[in-house]
Amino acid sequence: MSANPRLPSLPRLRLPRLGIRARLLLLMAAMGLPFLIYLITSVALTFDAERDHARRELRDAAQLAAARVDDQLSSLTLLVNTLGHSLGPVLDNPQRVDALLRGLGPEVLQEVYNVTVWRPDGSNVASLLPAVRKNMPSIASKGYFQEILRTRRMVVAAPVASSASGEYIMGFGTPIMRDGQLVGVIGVSLQLSRLQQVLDPQRSLPEGGVITVFDAEGTVVWRSLDAARWIGQRLKVPRIVAKLQQSTPGASEEPSFDGVPRLFGHAAIKTVPWSVVIGVPTEQAAAPSKARLQQSLVFGTVMLVIGLLLALWASEHIARPLHQLGKDAEQVGQGDLAHRNRVRGPPEINRLARTLNEMAGALQQRATALTASKALLRKVTDHVPALVSLLDRDERFRFANLAYCDWLGTEPAALLGRSLSDVYGLELYAALQPHLHAAWSGQRTVYEHPMTTLAGERWVQVNLVPCHTHEATQQGPVTELCVMILDVTERRAAQERLVRSEERLNLALEGSSLALFDWDVPGQRIYHSAQGAVLRGAAPMEEVLPPETWRTMVHPDDVEAASAAVVLTLKGQTESFAAELRVRTVSGGWVWVRRTGRVVERDAQGRAVRVAGTDVDLTQRKATETRLRQLAETDSLTGLPNRTLFTDRLQQATRRAARTGQPLAVLFLDIDHFKQVNDRFGHEAGDQLLKAFAQRLQAGIRSSDTVARLAGDEFTVILEQTHASDGVRLIAQALVAAARAPVALSHPAGDGAIELHITTSVGAAVWTAGPLDGMALLRRADAALYEAKRQGRDRCWVVDAQVVVDAVETTAVTPVAAPGTACPA
């Protein structure tokens, strides 16, 4: 059974195979057909362009006609308005009105048919045509007359047939005003037959052309054809009416209201709400273009036939040598690589024949080289200590090297044509299916599995390399699989030994609480064993972190010193490094760690490549050291620094003062009559008093100063950066005053509380310049304390020493207040 079954192939569509002659004819036809289509399209486009041009000409003609009508109507409007102004003052005198009308010049009489004047009640006053006046009824009920009275502006009446002449006339009426009041109406009648002279004075319309004038309602005002039938008719074609009601000039093509398809151009008359439409029959406008289209079709067809005949002659001239070349190529393709053609013809055919011969020679050379290459491949692969084979799509062996004989005892020639399932068995073949499927899908596949060989059970690594149709670009379907099988039994055994060794190392590290780290310096990666996470309070987990991430875990105060130690080792100035530093825990606290390491690998230039070492938890040891230091440096009763810590801080303060030149003072003080408290209330009450006194001292100084208990009730204070003697005197006065406040103590017998009133004596020594000795300054403060007690206690005494030496000069001792008096409260 094949591992890659083929899908059933779909039926292929077989097209008739055409010879070169037929193809050349088709080529000529294919080249001529676009030419013919181009001709037809060009004529059609020209036809459309000419029709568009005709539309534009009709539109322009309509605009010109509308402009002429506007000029004519503007003159009439001016006449009407002038008559209106002239007749207003004399309207009540019919004789005067008749005289004015009869006085109109002959040029006016040529433009108009009649001029008539009415009163507001509709009765006639005067008329240019006396016959009309005699028979003129009242027009009070006429719609246009009522509109003039209502709007008080000029109104154009619908065309009507004249009762006198029978001609169609159009009336224009305008109000006659006097002192802002309408006193009459003047009307001017226009013979519509005169519009023909205005609209088309040159009689330039082609046969079948028509000029039509419409009002805003779609009523025909004038028509050059069949005027008697259409004038006064309202159009029943909404589409035409809608186009005529547009304010901008335009053109269109559609059936006219008389049923004749026409090209139309239309424009609006500005003086009155009329539209001018000029139409030409569509058939007449398109006749020249149709004739040119027919001529182009005939010409294109003739040229196509001539081209086909020429193609037939050319195809015969070309096809004969090509046919022979095809037979020669077929013979070469069947394996006769020594065959050469002798075709002669045009230069292109000769070049093709020469190229075919060169290809046959190249194929012959390649066949020879391929045979030699196969022999070389066989020679190389037979000496490779691995199984090398080639499988086709049916997973049958097409090639196998000599190692198959050494490993499996099967000659390579016996494997050719056999399938994988035949050689390895169905059980192993089924286990290989996932790997084979991945390889046939185009993935390079590597896997390991046990294999039975002549040497026994071995572990092998199988490499499946897919070979594509286009091997250079790794594109196309996979046609073959190249298989290489390597013996990795020894490597797997070494890996197992390494794993066991690492397990033993991890067990040893876990038992010792040591955390292992391995730093890949070029790769900027630090491996930490699971114990490293445990040190930080996390679950056991191996981690690989960049150095910058590890740096963020280290306490900021420890980063510089630890980094400096590591840099010295990286540069080779020290063999190893050791640093004690604090590392942040997952809960946000800090754990003390001692990190030791050394460079275990360097490159050819001596640069460090790999650094390894261990981390150990120092938190417990650091806590013990802190407790021991506190016991050694702190007074157990008051929590203040003891004599040892005081002496160390005095030395540090002395060095700072000598370096900066800032004043330095030491205060020596005790509780007056403290022994009486012990004798009267016991040592427990005395201890309570010492604690309370220590708290008052701490409350009375700055946090940067130091209060210490030397022994018994003796206390000292170090004051740095004070304002010389004045500042020290103020602090001493404050301490003396604070001591006077009552102190509440617990009675030793449990009988309530004891309230004590105590005082203190303070001796102070201040250094401002000159040589400085801290212990000498302390002795000077002790001497000042005795002076304060000698003066009566409950006071302070300040020594302002310019030069402090071992001896105590009493001349430098000055009291705070008047000599022999206590400090003020």
PDB file of N, CA, C and O in Angstrom, residues 748-769:
ATOM      1  N   PRO A 748       7.696  50.116  93.028  1.00  0.00           N
ATOM      2  CA  PRO A 748       8.208  48.741  93.036  1.00  0.00           C
ATOM      3  C   PRO A 748       7.282  47.775  93.754  1.00  0.00           C
ATOM      4  O   PRO A 748       7.222  46.594  93.402  1.00  0.00           O
ATOM      5  N   ALA A 749       6.555  48.271  94.774  1.00  0.00           N
ATOM      6  CA  ALA A 749       5.665  47.380  95.515  1.00  0.00           C
ATOM      7  C   ALA A 749       4.302  47.263  94.872  1.00  0.00           C
ATOM      8  O   ALA A 749       3.423  46.595  95.408  1.00  0.00           O
ATOM      9  N   GLY A 750       4.094  47.904  93.745  1.00  0.00           N
ATOM     10  CA  GLY A 750       2.799  47.836  93.060  1.00  0.00           C
ATOM     11  C   GLY A 750       1.765  48.740  93.661  1.00  0.00           C
ATOM     12  O   GLY A 750       0.566  48.558  93.397  1.00  0.00           O
ATOM     13  N   ASP A 751       2.160  49.724  94.526  1.00  0.00           N
ATOM     14  CA  ASP A 751       1.202  50.624  95.182  1.00  0.00           C
ATOM     15  C   ASP A 751       1.055  51.910  94.370  1.00  0.00           C
ATOM     16  O   ASP A 751       1.401  53.013  94.815  1.00  0.00           O
ATOM     17  N   GLY A 752       0.624  51.836  93.119  1.00  0.00           N
ATOM     18  CA  GLY A 752       0.403  53.026  92.301  1.00  0.00           C
ATOM     19  C   GLY A 752       1.676  53.525  91.674  1.00  0.00           C
ATOM     20  O   GLY A 752       2.629  52.768  91.462  1.00  0.00           O
ATOM     21  N   ALA A 753       1.697  54.841  91.352  1.00  0.00           N
ATOM     22  CA  ALA A 753       2.815  55.430  90.644  1.00  0.00           C
ATOM     23  C   ALA A 753       3.591  56.368  91.545  1.00  0.00           C
ATOM     24  O   ALA A 753       3.075  56.855  92.561  1.00  0.00           O
ATOM     25  N   ILE A 754       4.840  56.611  91.169  1.00  0.00           N
ATOM     26  CA  ILE A 754       5.716  57.540  91.890  1.00  0.00           C
ATOM     27  C   ILE A 754       5.992  58.714  90.967  1.00  0.00           C
ATOM     28  O   ILE A 754       6.364  58.528  89.804  1.00  0.00           O
ATOM     29  N   GLU A 755       5.859  59.926  91.443  1.00  0.00           N
ATOM     30  CA  GLU A 755       6.165  61.119  90.644  1.00  0.00           C
ATOM     31  C   GLU A 755       7.440  61.739  91.202  1.00  0.00           C
ATOM     32  O   GLU A 755       7.487  62.162  92.355  1.00  0.00           O
ATOM     33  N   LEU A 756       8.477  61.771  90.405  1.00  0.00           N
ATOM     34  CA  LEU A 756       9.760  62.298  90.815  1.00  0.00           C
ATOM     35  C   LEU A 756      10.027  63.611  90.119  1.00  0.00           C
ATOM     36  O   LEU A 756       9.644  63.819  88.957  1.00  0.00           O
ATOM     37  N   HIS A 757      10.735  64.513  90.830  1.00  0.00           N
ATOM     38  CA  HIS A 757      11.213  65.770  90.262  1.00  0.00           C
ATOM     39  C   HIS A 757      12.729  65.716  90.285  1.00  0.00           C
ATOM     40  O   HIS A 757      13.328  65.679  91.366  1.00  0.00           O
ATOM     41  N   ILE A 758      13.322  65.695  89.107  1.00  0.00           N
ATOM     42  CA  ILE A 758      14.783  65.550  89.022  1.00  0.00           C
ATOM     43  C   ILE A 758      15.347  66.738  88.280  1.00  0.00           C
ATOM     44  O   ILE A 758      14.624  67.520  87.651  1.00  0.00           O
ATOM     45  N   THR A 759      16.657  66.850  88.347  1.00  0.00           N
ATOM     46  CA  THR A 759      17.389  67.859  87.574  1.00  0.00           C
ATOM     47  C   THR A 759      18.609  67.186  86.977  1.00  0.00           C
ATOM     48  O   THR A 759      18.961  66.052  87.340  1.00  0.00           O
ATOM     49  N   THR A 760      19.238  67.897  86.050  1.00  0.00           N
ATOM     50  CA  THR A 760      20.442  67.375  85.417  1.00  0.00           C
ATOM     51  C   THR A 760      21.465  68.475  85.331  1.00  0.00           C
ATOM     52  O   THR A 760      21.139  69.669  85.296  1.00  0.00           O
ATOM     53  N   SER A 761      22.725  68.061  85.312  1.00  0.00           N
ATOM     54  CA  SER A 761      23.838  68.991  85.120  1.00  0.00           C
ATOM     55  C   SER A 761      24.500  68.629  83.797  1.00  0.00           C
ATOM     56  O   SER A 761      24.705  67.437  83.493  1.00  0.00           O
ATOM     57  N   VAL A 762      24.866  69.648  83.011  1.00  0.00           N
ATOM     58  CA  VAL A 762      25.410  69.421  81.665  1.00  0.00           C
ATOM     59  C   VAL A 762      26.724  70.162  81.546  1.00  0.00           C
ATOM     60  O   VAL A 762      26.807  71.345  81.882  1.00  0.00           O
ATOM     61  N   GLY A 763      27.724  69.442  81.076  1.00  0.00           N
ATOM     62  CA  GLY A 763      28.997  70.053  80.726  1.00  0.00           C
ATOM     63  C   GLY A 763      29.206  69.932  79.225  1.00  0.00           C
ATOM     64  O   GLY A 763      29.027  68.846  78.667  1.00  0.00           O
ATOM     65  N   ALA A 764      29.603  71.008  78.565  1.00  0.00           N
ATOM     66  CA  ALA A 764      29.740  71.012  77.109  1.00  0.00           C
ATOM     67  C   ALA A 764      31.082  71.575  76.727  1.00  0.00           C
ATOM     68  O   ALA A 764      31.545  72.556  77.298  1.00  0.00           O
ATOM     69  N   ALA A 765      31.724  70.901  75.731  1.00  0.00           N
ATOM     70  CA  ALA A 765      32.989  71.374  75.167  1.00  0.00           C
ATOM     71  C   ALA A 765      32.767  71.582  73.675  1.00  0.00           C
ATOM     72  O   ALA A 765      32.292  70.683  72.979  1.00  0.00           O
ATOM     73  N   VAL A 766      33.156  72.793  73.176  1.00  0.00           N
ATOM     74  CA  VAL A 766      32.908  73.162  71.774  1.00  0.00           C
ATOM     75  C   VAL A 766      34.245  73.415  71.100  1.00  0.00           C
ATOM     76  O   VAL A 766      35.069  74.171  71.615  1.00  0.00           O
ATOM     77  N   TRP A 767      34.401  72.749  69.922  1.00  0.00           N
ATOM     78  CA  TRP A 767      35.598  72.978  69.097  1.00  0.00           C
ATOM     79  C   TRP A 767      35.188  73.752  67.858  1.00  0.00           C
ATOM     80  O   TRP A 767      34.207  73.429  67.174  1.00  0.00           O
ATOM     81  N   THR A 768      35.988  74.803  67.533  1.00  0.00           N
ATOM     82  CA  THR A 768      35.698  75.598  66.334  1.00  0.00           C
ATOM     83  C   THR A 768      36.896  75.714  65.420  1.00  0.00           C
ATOM     84  O   THR A 768      36.724  75.924  64.220  1.00  0.00           O
ATOM     85  N   ALA A 769      38.132  75.585  65.969  1.00  0.00           N
ATOM     86  CA  ALA A 769      39.311  75.719  65.107  1.00  0.00           C
ATOM     87  C   ALA A 769      40.497  75.092  65.797  1.00  0.00           C
ATOM     88  O   ALA A 769      40.481  74.843  67.006  1.00  0.00           O
TER      89      ALA A 769
END
